[in-house]
Coordinates of C-alpha atoms in Angstrom, one line a residue:
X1 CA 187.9 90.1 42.5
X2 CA 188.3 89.6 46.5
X3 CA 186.2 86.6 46.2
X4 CA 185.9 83.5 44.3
X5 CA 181.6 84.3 44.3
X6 CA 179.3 86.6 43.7
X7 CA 176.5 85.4 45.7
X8 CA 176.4 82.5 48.1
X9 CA 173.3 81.2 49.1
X10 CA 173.3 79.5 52.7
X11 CA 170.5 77.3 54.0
X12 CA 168.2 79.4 52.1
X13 CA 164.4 79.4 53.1
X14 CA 161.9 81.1 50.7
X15 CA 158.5 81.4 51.7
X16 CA 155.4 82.7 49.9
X17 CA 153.2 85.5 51.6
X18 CA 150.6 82.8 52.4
X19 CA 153.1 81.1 54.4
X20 CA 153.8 78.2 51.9
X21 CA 157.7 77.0 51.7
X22 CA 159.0 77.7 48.2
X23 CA 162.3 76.8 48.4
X24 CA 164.1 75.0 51.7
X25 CA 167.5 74.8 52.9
X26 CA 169.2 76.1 49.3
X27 CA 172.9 75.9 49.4
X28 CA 174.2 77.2 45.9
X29 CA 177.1 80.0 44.5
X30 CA 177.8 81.8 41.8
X31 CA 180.9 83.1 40.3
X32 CA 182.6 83.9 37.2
X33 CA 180.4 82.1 35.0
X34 CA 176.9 81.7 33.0
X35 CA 174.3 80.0 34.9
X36 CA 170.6 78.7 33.6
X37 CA 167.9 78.4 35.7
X38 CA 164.8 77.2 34.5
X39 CA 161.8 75.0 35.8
X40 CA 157.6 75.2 35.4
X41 CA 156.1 78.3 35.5
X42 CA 154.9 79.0 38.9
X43 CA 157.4 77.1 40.7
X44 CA 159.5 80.2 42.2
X45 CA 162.5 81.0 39.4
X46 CA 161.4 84.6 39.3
X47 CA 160.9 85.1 43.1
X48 CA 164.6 82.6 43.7
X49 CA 166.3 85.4 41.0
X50 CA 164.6 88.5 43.1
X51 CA 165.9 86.9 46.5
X52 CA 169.2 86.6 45.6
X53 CA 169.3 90.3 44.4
X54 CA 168.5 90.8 47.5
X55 CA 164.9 92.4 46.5
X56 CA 163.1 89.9 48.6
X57 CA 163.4 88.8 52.1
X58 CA 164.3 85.3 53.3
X59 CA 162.2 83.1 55.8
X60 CA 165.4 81.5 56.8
X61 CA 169.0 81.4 56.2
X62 CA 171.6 83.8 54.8
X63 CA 172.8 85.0 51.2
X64 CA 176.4 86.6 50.8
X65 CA 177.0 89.4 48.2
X66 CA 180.0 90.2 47.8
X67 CA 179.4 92.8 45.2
X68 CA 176.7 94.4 43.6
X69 CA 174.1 92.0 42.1
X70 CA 171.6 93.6 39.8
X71 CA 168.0 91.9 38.9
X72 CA 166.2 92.4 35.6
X73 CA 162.5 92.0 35.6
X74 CA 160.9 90.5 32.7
X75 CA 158.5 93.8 31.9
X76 CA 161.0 96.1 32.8
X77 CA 160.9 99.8 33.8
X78 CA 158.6 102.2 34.9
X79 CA 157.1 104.1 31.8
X80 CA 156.8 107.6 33.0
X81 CA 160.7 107.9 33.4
X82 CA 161.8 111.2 32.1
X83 CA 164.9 109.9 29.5
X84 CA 166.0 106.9 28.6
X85 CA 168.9 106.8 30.8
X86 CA 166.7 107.0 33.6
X87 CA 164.5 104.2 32.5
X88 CA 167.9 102.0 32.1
X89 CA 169.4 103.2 35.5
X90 CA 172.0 105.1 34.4
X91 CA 170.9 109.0 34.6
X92 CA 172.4 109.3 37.8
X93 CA 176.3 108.1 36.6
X94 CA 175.8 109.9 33.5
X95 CA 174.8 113.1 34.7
X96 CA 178.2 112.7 37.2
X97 CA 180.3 112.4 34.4
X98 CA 178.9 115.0 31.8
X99 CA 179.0 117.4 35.2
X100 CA 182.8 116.0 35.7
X101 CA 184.1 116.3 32.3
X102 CA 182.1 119.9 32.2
X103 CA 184.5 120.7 35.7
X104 CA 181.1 120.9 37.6
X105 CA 182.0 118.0 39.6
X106 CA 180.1 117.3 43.0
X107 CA 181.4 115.8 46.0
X108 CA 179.4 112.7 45.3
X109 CA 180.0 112.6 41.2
X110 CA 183.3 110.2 42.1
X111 CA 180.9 108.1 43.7
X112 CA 178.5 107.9 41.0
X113 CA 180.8 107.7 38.4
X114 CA 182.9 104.5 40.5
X115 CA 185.4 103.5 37.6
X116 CA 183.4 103.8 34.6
X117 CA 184.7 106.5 32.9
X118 CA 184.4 105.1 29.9
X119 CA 180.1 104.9 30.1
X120 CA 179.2 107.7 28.5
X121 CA 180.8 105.9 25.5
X122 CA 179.7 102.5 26.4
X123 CA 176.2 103.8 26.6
X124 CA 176.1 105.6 22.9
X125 CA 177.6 102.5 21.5
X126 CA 175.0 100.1 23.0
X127 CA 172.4 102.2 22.1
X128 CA 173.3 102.2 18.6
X129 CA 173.5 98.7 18.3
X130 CA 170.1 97.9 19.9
X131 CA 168.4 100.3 17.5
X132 CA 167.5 102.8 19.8
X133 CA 168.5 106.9 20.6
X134 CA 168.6 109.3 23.1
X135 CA 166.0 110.9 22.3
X136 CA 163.3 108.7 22.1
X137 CA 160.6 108.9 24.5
X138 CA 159.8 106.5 27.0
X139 CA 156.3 106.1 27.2
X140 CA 156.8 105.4 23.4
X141 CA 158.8 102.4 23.5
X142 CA 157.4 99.4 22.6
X143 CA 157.6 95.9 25.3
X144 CA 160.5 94.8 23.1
X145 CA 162.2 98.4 23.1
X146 CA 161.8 98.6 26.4
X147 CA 163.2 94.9 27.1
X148 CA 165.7 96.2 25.3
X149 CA 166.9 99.3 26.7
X150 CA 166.5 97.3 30.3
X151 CA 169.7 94.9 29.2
X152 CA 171.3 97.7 27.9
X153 CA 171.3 99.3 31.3
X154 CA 172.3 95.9 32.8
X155 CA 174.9 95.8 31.3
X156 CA 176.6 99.2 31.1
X157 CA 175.9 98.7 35.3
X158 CA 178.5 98.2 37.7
X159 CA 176.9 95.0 39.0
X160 CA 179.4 91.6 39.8
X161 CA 176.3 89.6 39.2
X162 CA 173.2 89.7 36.1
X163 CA 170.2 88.3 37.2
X164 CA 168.5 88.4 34.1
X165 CA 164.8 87.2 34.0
X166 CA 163.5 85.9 30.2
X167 CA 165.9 88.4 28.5
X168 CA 164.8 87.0 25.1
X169 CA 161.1 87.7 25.6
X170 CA 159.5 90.1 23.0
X171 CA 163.3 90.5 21.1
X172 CA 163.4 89.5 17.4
X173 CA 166.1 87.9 15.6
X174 CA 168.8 90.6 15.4
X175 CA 168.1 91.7 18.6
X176 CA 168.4 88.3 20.2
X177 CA 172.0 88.3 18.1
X178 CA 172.9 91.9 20.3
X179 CA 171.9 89.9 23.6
X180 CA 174.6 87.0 23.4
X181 CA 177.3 89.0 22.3
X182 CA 176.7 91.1 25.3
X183 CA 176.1 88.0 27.5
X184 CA 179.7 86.9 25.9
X185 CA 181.3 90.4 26.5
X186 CA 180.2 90.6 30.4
X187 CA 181.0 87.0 31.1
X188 CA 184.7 87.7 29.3
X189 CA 184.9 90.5 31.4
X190 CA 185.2 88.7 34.7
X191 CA 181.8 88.7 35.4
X192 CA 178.3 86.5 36.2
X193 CA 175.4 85.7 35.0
X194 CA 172.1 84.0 36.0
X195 CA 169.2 83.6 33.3
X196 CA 166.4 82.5 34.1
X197 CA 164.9 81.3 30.9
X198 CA 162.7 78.9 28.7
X199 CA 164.7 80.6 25.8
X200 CA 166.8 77.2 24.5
X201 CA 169.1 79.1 22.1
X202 CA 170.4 81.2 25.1
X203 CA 170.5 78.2 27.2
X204 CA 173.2 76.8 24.7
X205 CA 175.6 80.4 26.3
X206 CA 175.5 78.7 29.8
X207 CA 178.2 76.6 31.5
X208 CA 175.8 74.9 33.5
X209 CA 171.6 74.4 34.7
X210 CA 170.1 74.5 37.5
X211 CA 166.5 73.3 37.3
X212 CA 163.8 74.1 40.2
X213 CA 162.5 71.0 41.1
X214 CA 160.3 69.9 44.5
X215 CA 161.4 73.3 46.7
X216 CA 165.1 72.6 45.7
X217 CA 167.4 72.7 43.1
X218 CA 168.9 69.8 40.5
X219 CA 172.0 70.6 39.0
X220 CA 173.1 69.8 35.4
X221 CA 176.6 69.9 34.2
X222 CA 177.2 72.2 30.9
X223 CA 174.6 73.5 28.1
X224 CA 171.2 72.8 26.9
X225 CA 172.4 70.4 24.3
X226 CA 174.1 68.6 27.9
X227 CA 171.1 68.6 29.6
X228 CA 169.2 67.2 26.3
X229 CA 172.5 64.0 26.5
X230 CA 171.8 63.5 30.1
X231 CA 167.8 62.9 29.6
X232 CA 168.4 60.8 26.7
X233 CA 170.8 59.1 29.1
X234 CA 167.9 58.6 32.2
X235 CA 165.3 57.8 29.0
X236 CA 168.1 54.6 28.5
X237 CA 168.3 53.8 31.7
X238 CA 164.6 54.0 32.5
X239 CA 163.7 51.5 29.7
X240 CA 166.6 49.0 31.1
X241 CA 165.0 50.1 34.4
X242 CA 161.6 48.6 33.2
X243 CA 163.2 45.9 31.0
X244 CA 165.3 43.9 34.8
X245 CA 162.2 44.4 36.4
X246 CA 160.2 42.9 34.2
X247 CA 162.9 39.7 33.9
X248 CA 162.9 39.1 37.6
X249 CA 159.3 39.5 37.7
X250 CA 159.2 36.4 34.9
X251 CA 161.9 34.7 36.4
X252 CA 161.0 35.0 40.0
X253 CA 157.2 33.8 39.3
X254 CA 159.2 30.5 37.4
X255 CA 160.9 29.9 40.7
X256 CA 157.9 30.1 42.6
X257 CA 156.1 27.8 39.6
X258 CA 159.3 25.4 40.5
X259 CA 158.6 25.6 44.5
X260 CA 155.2 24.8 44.4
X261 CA 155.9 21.9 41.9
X262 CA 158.8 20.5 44.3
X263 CA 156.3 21.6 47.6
X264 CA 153.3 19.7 45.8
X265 CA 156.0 16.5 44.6
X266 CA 157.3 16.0 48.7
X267 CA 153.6 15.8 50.1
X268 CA 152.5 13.0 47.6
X269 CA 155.0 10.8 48.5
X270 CA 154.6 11.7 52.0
X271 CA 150.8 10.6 51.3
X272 CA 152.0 7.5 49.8
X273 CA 154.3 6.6 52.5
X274 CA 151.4 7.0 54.9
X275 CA 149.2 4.4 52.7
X276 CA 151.9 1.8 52.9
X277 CA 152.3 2.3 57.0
X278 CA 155.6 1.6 58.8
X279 CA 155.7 5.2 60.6
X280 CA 154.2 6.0 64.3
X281 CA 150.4 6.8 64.0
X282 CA 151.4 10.5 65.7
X283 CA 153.4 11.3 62.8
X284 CA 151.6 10.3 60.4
X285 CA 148.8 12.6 61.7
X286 CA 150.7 15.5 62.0
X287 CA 152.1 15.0 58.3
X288 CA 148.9 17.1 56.4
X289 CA 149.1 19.7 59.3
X290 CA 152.4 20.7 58.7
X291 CA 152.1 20.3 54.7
X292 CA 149.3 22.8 55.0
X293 CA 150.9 25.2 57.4
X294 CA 154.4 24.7 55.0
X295 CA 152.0 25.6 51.8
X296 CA 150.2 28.1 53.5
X297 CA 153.6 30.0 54.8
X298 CA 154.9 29.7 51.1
X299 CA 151.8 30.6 49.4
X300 CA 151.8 34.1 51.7
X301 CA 155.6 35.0 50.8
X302 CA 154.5 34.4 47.1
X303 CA 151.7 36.5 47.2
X304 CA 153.9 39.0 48.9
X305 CA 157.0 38.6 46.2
X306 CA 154.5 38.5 43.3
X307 CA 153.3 42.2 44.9
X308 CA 156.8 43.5 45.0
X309 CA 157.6 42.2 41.3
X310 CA 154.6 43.6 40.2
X311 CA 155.3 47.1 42.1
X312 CA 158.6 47.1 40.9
X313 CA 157.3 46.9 37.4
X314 CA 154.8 49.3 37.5
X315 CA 156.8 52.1 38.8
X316 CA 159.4 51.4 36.6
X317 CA 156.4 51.3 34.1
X318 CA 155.6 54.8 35.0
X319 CA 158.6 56.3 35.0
X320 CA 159.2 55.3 31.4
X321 CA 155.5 56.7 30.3
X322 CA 156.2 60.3 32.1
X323 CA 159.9 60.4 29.9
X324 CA 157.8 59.5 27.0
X325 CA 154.7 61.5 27.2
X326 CA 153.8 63.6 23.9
X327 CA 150.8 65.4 23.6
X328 CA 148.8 64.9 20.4
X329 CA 145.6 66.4 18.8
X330 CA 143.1 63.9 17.9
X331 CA 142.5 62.4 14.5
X332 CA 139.9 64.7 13.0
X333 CA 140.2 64.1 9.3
X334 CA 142.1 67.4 8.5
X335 CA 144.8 66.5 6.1
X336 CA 145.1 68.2 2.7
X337 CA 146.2 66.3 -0.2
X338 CA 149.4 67.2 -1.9
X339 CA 148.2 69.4 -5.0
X340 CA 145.8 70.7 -2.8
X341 CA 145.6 74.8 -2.1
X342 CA 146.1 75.5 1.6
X343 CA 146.8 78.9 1.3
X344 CA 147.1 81.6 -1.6
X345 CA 147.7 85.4 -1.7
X346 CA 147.0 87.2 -4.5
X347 CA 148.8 90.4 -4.6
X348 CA 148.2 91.2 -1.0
X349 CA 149.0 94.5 0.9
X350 CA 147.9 94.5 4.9
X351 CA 147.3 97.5 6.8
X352 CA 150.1 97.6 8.3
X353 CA 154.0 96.6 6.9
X354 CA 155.1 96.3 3.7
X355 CA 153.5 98.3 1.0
X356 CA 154.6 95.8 -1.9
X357 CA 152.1 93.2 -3.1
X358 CA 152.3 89.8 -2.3
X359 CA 151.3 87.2 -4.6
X360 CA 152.4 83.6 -3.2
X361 CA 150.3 80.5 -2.7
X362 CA 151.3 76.8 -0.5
X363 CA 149.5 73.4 -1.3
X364 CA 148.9 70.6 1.1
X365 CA 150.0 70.2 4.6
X366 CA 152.5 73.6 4.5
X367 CA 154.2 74.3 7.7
X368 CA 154.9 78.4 7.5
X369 CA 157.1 80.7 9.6
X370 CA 156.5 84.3 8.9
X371 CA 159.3 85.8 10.2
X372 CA 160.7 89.4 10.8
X373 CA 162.2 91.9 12.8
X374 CA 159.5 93.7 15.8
X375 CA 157.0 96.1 14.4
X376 CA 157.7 95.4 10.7
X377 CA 153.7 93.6 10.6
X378 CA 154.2 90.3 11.0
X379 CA 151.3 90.0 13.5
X380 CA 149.0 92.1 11.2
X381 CA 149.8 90.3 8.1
X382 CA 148.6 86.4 10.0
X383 CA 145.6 88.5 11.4
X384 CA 144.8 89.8 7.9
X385 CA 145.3 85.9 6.1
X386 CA 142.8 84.8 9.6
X387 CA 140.5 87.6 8.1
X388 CA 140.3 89.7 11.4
X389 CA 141.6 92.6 9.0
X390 CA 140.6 93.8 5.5
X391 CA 143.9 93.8 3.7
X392 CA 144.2 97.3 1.9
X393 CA 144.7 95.3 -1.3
X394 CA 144.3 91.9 -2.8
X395 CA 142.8 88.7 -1.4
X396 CA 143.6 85.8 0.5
X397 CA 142.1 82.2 -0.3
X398 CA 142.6 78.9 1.3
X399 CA 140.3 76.3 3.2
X400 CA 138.8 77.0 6.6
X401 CA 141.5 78.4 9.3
X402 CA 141.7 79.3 13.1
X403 CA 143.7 81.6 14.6
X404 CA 144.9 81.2 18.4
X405 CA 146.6 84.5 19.1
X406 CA 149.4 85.0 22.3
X407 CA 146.9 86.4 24.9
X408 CA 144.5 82.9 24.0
X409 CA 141.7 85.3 24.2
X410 CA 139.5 82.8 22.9
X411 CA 139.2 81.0 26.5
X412 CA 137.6 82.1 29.0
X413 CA 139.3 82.0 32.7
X414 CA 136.2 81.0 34.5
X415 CA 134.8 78.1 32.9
X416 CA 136.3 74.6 32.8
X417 CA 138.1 73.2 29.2
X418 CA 135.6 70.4 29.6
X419 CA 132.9 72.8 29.2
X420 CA 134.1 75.1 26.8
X421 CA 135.1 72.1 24.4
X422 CA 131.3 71.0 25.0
X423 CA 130.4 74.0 24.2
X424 CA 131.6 74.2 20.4
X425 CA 132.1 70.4 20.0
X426 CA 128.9 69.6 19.5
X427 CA 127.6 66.5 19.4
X428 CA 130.7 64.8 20.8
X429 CA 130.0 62.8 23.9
X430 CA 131.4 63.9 27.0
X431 CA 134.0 60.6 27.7
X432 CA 135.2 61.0 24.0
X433 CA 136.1 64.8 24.8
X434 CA 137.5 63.8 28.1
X435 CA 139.9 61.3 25.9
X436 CA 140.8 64.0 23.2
X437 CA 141.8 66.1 25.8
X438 CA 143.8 63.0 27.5
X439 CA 145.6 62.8 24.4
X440 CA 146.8 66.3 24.5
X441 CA 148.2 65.7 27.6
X442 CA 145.3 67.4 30.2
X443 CA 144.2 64.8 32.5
X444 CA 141.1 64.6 33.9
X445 CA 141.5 67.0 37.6
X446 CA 143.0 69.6 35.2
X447 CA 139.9 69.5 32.7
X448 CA 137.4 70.2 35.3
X449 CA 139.6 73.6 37.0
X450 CA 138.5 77.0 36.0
X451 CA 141.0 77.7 32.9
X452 CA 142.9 80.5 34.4
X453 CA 143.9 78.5 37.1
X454 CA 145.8 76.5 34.5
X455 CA 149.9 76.8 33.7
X456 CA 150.4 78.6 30.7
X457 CA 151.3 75.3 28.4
X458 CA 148.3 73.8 29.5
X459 CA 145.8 76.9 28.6
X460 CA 147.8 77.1 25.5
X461 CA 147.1 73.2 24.9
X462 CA 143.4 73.3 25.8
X463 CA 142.9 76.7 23.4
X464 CA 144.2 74.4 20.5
X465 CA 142.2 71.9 21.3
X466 CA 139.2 74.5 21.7
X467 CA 140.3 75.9 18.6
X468 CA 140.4 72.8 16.0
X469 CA 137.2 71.2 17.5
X470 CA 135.1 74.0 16.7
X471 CA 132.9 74.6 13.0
X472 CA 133.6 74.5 10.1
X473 CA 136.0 72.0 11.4
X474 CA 139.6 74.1 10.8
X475 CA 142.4 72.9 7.9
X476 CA 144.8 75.8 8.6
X477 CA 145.7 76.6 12.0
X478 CA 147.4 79.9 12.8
X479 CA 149.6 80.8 15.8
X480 CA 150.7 84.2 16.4
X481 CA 154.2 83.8 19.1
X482 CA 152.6 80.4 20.8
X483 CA 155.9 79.7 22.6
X484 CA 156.1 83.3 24.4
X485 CA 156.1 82.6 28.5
X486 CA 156.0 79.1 28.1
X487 CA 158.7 77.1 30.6
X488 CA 160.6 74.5 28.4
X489 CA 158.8 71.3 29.2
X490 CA 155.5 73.3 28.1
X491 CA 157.1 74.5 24.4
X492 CA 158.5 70.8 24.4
X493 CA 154.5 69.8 24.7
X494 CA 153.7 72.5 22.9
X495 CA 156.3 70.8 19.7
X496 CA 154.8 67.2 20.4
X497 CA 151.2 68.6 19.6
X498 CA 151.7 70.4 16.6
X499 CA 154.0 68.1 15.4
X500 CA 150.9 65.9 15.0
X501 CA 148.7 68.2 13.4
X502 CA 148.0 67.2 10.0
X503 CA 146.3 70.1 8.5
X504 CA 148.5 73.5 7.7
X505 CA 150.1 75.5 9.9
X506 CA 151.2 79.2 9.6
X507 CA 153.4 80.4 13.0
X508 CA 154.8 83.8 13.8
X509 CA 157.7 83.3 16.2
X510 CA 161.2 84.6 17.0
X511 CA 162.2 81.5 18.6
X512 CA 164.0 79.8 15.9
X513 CA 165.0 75.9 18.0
X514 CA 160.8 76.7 18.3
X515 CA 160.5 76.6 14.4
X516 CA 163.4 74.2 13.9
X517 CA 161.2 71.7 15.6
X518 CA 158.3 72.3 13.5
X519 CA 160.0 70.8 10.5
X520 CA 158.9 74.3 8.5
X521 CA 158.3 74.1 4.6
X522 CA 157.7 77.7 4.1
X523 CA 158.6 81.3 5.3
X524 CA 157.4 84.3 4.6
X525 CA 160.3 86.9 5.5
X526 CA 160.1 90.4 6.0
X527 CA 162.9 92.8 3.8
X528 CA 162.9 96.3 3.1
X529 CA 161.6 95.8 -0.3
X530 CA 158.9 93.8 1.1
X531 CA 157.8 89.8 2.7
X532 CA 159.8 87.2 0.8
X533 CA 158.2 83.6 0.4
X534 CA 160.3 81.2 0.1
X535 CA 161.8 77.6 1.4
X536 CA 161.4 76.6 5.0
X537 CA 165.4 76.7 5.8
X538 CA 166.5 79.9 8.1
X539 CA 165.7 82.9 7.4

């Protein structure tokens, strides 16, 4: 290529539409190379990724594009396109070269075409691979089809640079498979990419991070597992951090100790000298004067030092507690005992999936993935074990459960957490709830907000929370894709909470680092012949 950059970013300013500054005086490129780019949801990835696509004005500063830089939205394409080629934005370079290969060329076909003669084939095989065909109609796909057939147009494009926004949002296993060895084909083709992504198994594909972090940018050398080093690394040197400040705290307040002991030593003996006599009456007089002004001075700079020390610790002090934050539920006497049932299906069919009965059971405090490619029912079989849906056949048995589905329907947007957990906690003082929610990490401005004013970890948080505090007190919490739209330090939250659950826990989720974290003892996998229960290791 001409230039060693796809996109170069300048003094960038990025302002909201209320005037607010998102992002000030960015200086960034990027080249032949995989970038990540992640940070809290809300704090501008998605709008940064548009901008440098070019699809959203600057309040200051310049961007250089080179070539062609093409943006993929998260919910992509409009759903009343006529074909699917038109939904993935190729009709218009297909129809040149069906017209040119049929000798019905048009002045502008070369145009179209550029020098992809080979998309037409390029397009078929893609297509193939993702599972999907021509004909299919668009308002028909589904939001992982149509996630789908958005990449698939990305990257049959003609762009230098992918801006790709939560690619691995609503794809399954296999599919997530199809979407890194594309990513690995386009970035061995001479080409970029920037994802912008919670996703941490596609985060392991980059060469580098950038994280969005107080209207700029912190850059991280290499992949996830780098980043992951690096923290570990600041976690280190925060606790030595804490640990100096602490010794000069101790060692400073013994010197003062020692001062004051010499200070108090220097004004008895000048007492005593004054008893015996043999100095000037003046000077003897102005002896305490000076003792007291001397003290005085010295007791001020110790106060002062001892308010350093003490600063310095607690910042330190700080520091460390942020790093080390884990959300937890509270202790609400859920366990199940070993031999215990938790769950058991007996020769269950749901409405919807697999038509072979299932006949499985789980004791004690199970952790279970049910697991699957989209559409094969993996949603309607946890609905149908929560008891939203009669199964066709069988029955399901097990102690009290809760289900907290993706949309967390259960909250409402307008009310406060501290008054919806009032509302079904009953007879739980308010300053006990305010702690339990504490615990998981929701301090106390955030409890008293309306919840759809909340991030999306935090809502997610307070619906658990919601969820397990409410009667018959729950054993067996179910979550259908918790981890979908969640920014990384909200699914690390996310981990940290659950991971202290102690009842059972049944999880639909594609995310497999998600699950990995969840120390699973149980999935229930989809197969043609029907689910398959078995160990907890990857399905």
């Amino acid at each position: 290529m001409a230039h060693p950059y796809f996109a170069a970013l300048h003094g960038v300013d990025i302002q909201l539409p209320d005037g607010r500054t998102l992002f000030h005086d960015l200086h960034e490129t990027f080249g032949v190379e995989t970038v990540g780019l992640t940070g809290h949801n809300g704090s501008g990835k998605s709008t940064l990724g548009r901008a440098i696509a070019g699809e959203l004005p600057l309040a200051a500063g310049r961007i250089e594009r080179p070539g062609r830089i093409r943006y993929v939205e998260q919910q992509a394409g409009p759903t009343d396109a006529a074909s699917l080629a038109q939904l993935a934005g190729l009709a218009a370079p297909l129809h040149a070269l069906r017209r040119l290969a049929a000798g019905e060329a048009r002045d502008e076909d070369f145009d179209l075409a550029g020098e992809r003669w080979d998309l037409e084939a390029r397009w078929q095989a893609m297509l193939a691979q993702a599972g999907l065909h021509e004909d299919m109609a668009p308002a028909a796909l589904s939001g992982g089809q149509r996630t789908l057939l958005a990449l698939v147009g990305a990257f049959c494009s003609d762009a230098g640079l992918l801006v790709l926004d939560e690619p691995g949002n609503h794809l399954d296993r296999g599919h997530r498979a199809f979407l890194r060895e594309q990513m690995r084909a386009w970035r061995q083709s001479g080409r970029g990419l920037l994802l912008i992504t919670h996703d941490r198994e596609l985060l392991e594909q980059v060469e580098r991070i950038l994280e969005v972090r107080a209207g700029g940018l912190r850059r991280y050398g290499g992949n996830w597992s780098a980043v992951t080093a690096e923290r570990d690394a600041e976690l280190l040197a925060a606790g030595a951090r804490l640990e100096r400040a602490r010794v000069e705290r101790r060692q400073g307040e013994a010197q003062q100790r020692e001062q004051a002991a010499r200070a108090a030593r220097r004004n008895a003996r000048g007492e005593r000298a004054a008893a015996v006599g043999g100095q000037p009456r003046i000077v003897l007089n102005a002896q305490p004067q000076r003792a007291q002004q001397t003290d005085g001075a010295r007791a001020e700079r110790h106060a002062r030092q001892r308010e350093a020390w003490q600063a310095a610790v607690g910042e330190a002090h700080a520091l460390l507690d942020g790093m080390l934050e884990a959300p937890a539920f509270p202790r609400l006497g859920v366990a199940i005992p070993d031999g215990q049932s938790a769950l058991a299906l007996d020769g269950l069919v749901a409405a919807w999936g697999p038509r072979k009965p299932l006949s499985w059971a789980a004791s004690g405090p199970a952790r279970i993935a049910i697991c699957g490619p989209n559409g094969c029912g993996k949603s309607t079989l946890l609905r149908t074990i929560a008891g939203e849906i009669a199964p066709d056949a069988g029955q399901v048995r097990g102690v009290p459960g809760v289900l907290v589905d993706q949309h967390l329907q259960m909250l409402d947007a307008e009310l406060s957490l501290l008054e919806q957990l009032r509302a079904v906690a009953l007879g739980v003082d308010e300053g006990r709830l305010r702690q339990m929610l504490a615990i998981a990490g929701l301090g106390p401005e955030r409890v008293l907000r309306p919840a759809g004013t909340l991030s999306g970890g935090e809502r997610m948080r307070g619906a658990l929370l919601l969820a397990v505090l409410g009667r018959p007190t729950p054993r067996l919490l179910m979550l259908d894709e918790p981890s979908n739209h969640l920014d990384l330090a909200s699914v690390e939250a996310l981990e940290a909470l659950l991971g202290s659950w102690q009842g059972a826990l049944v999880v639909v989720s594609h995310d497999e680092r998600f699950l990995a974290g969840l120390a699973l003892s149980h999935r229930i996998a989809w197969s043609p012949g029907g689910w398959v229960a078995g160990d907890g290791g990857v399905g």
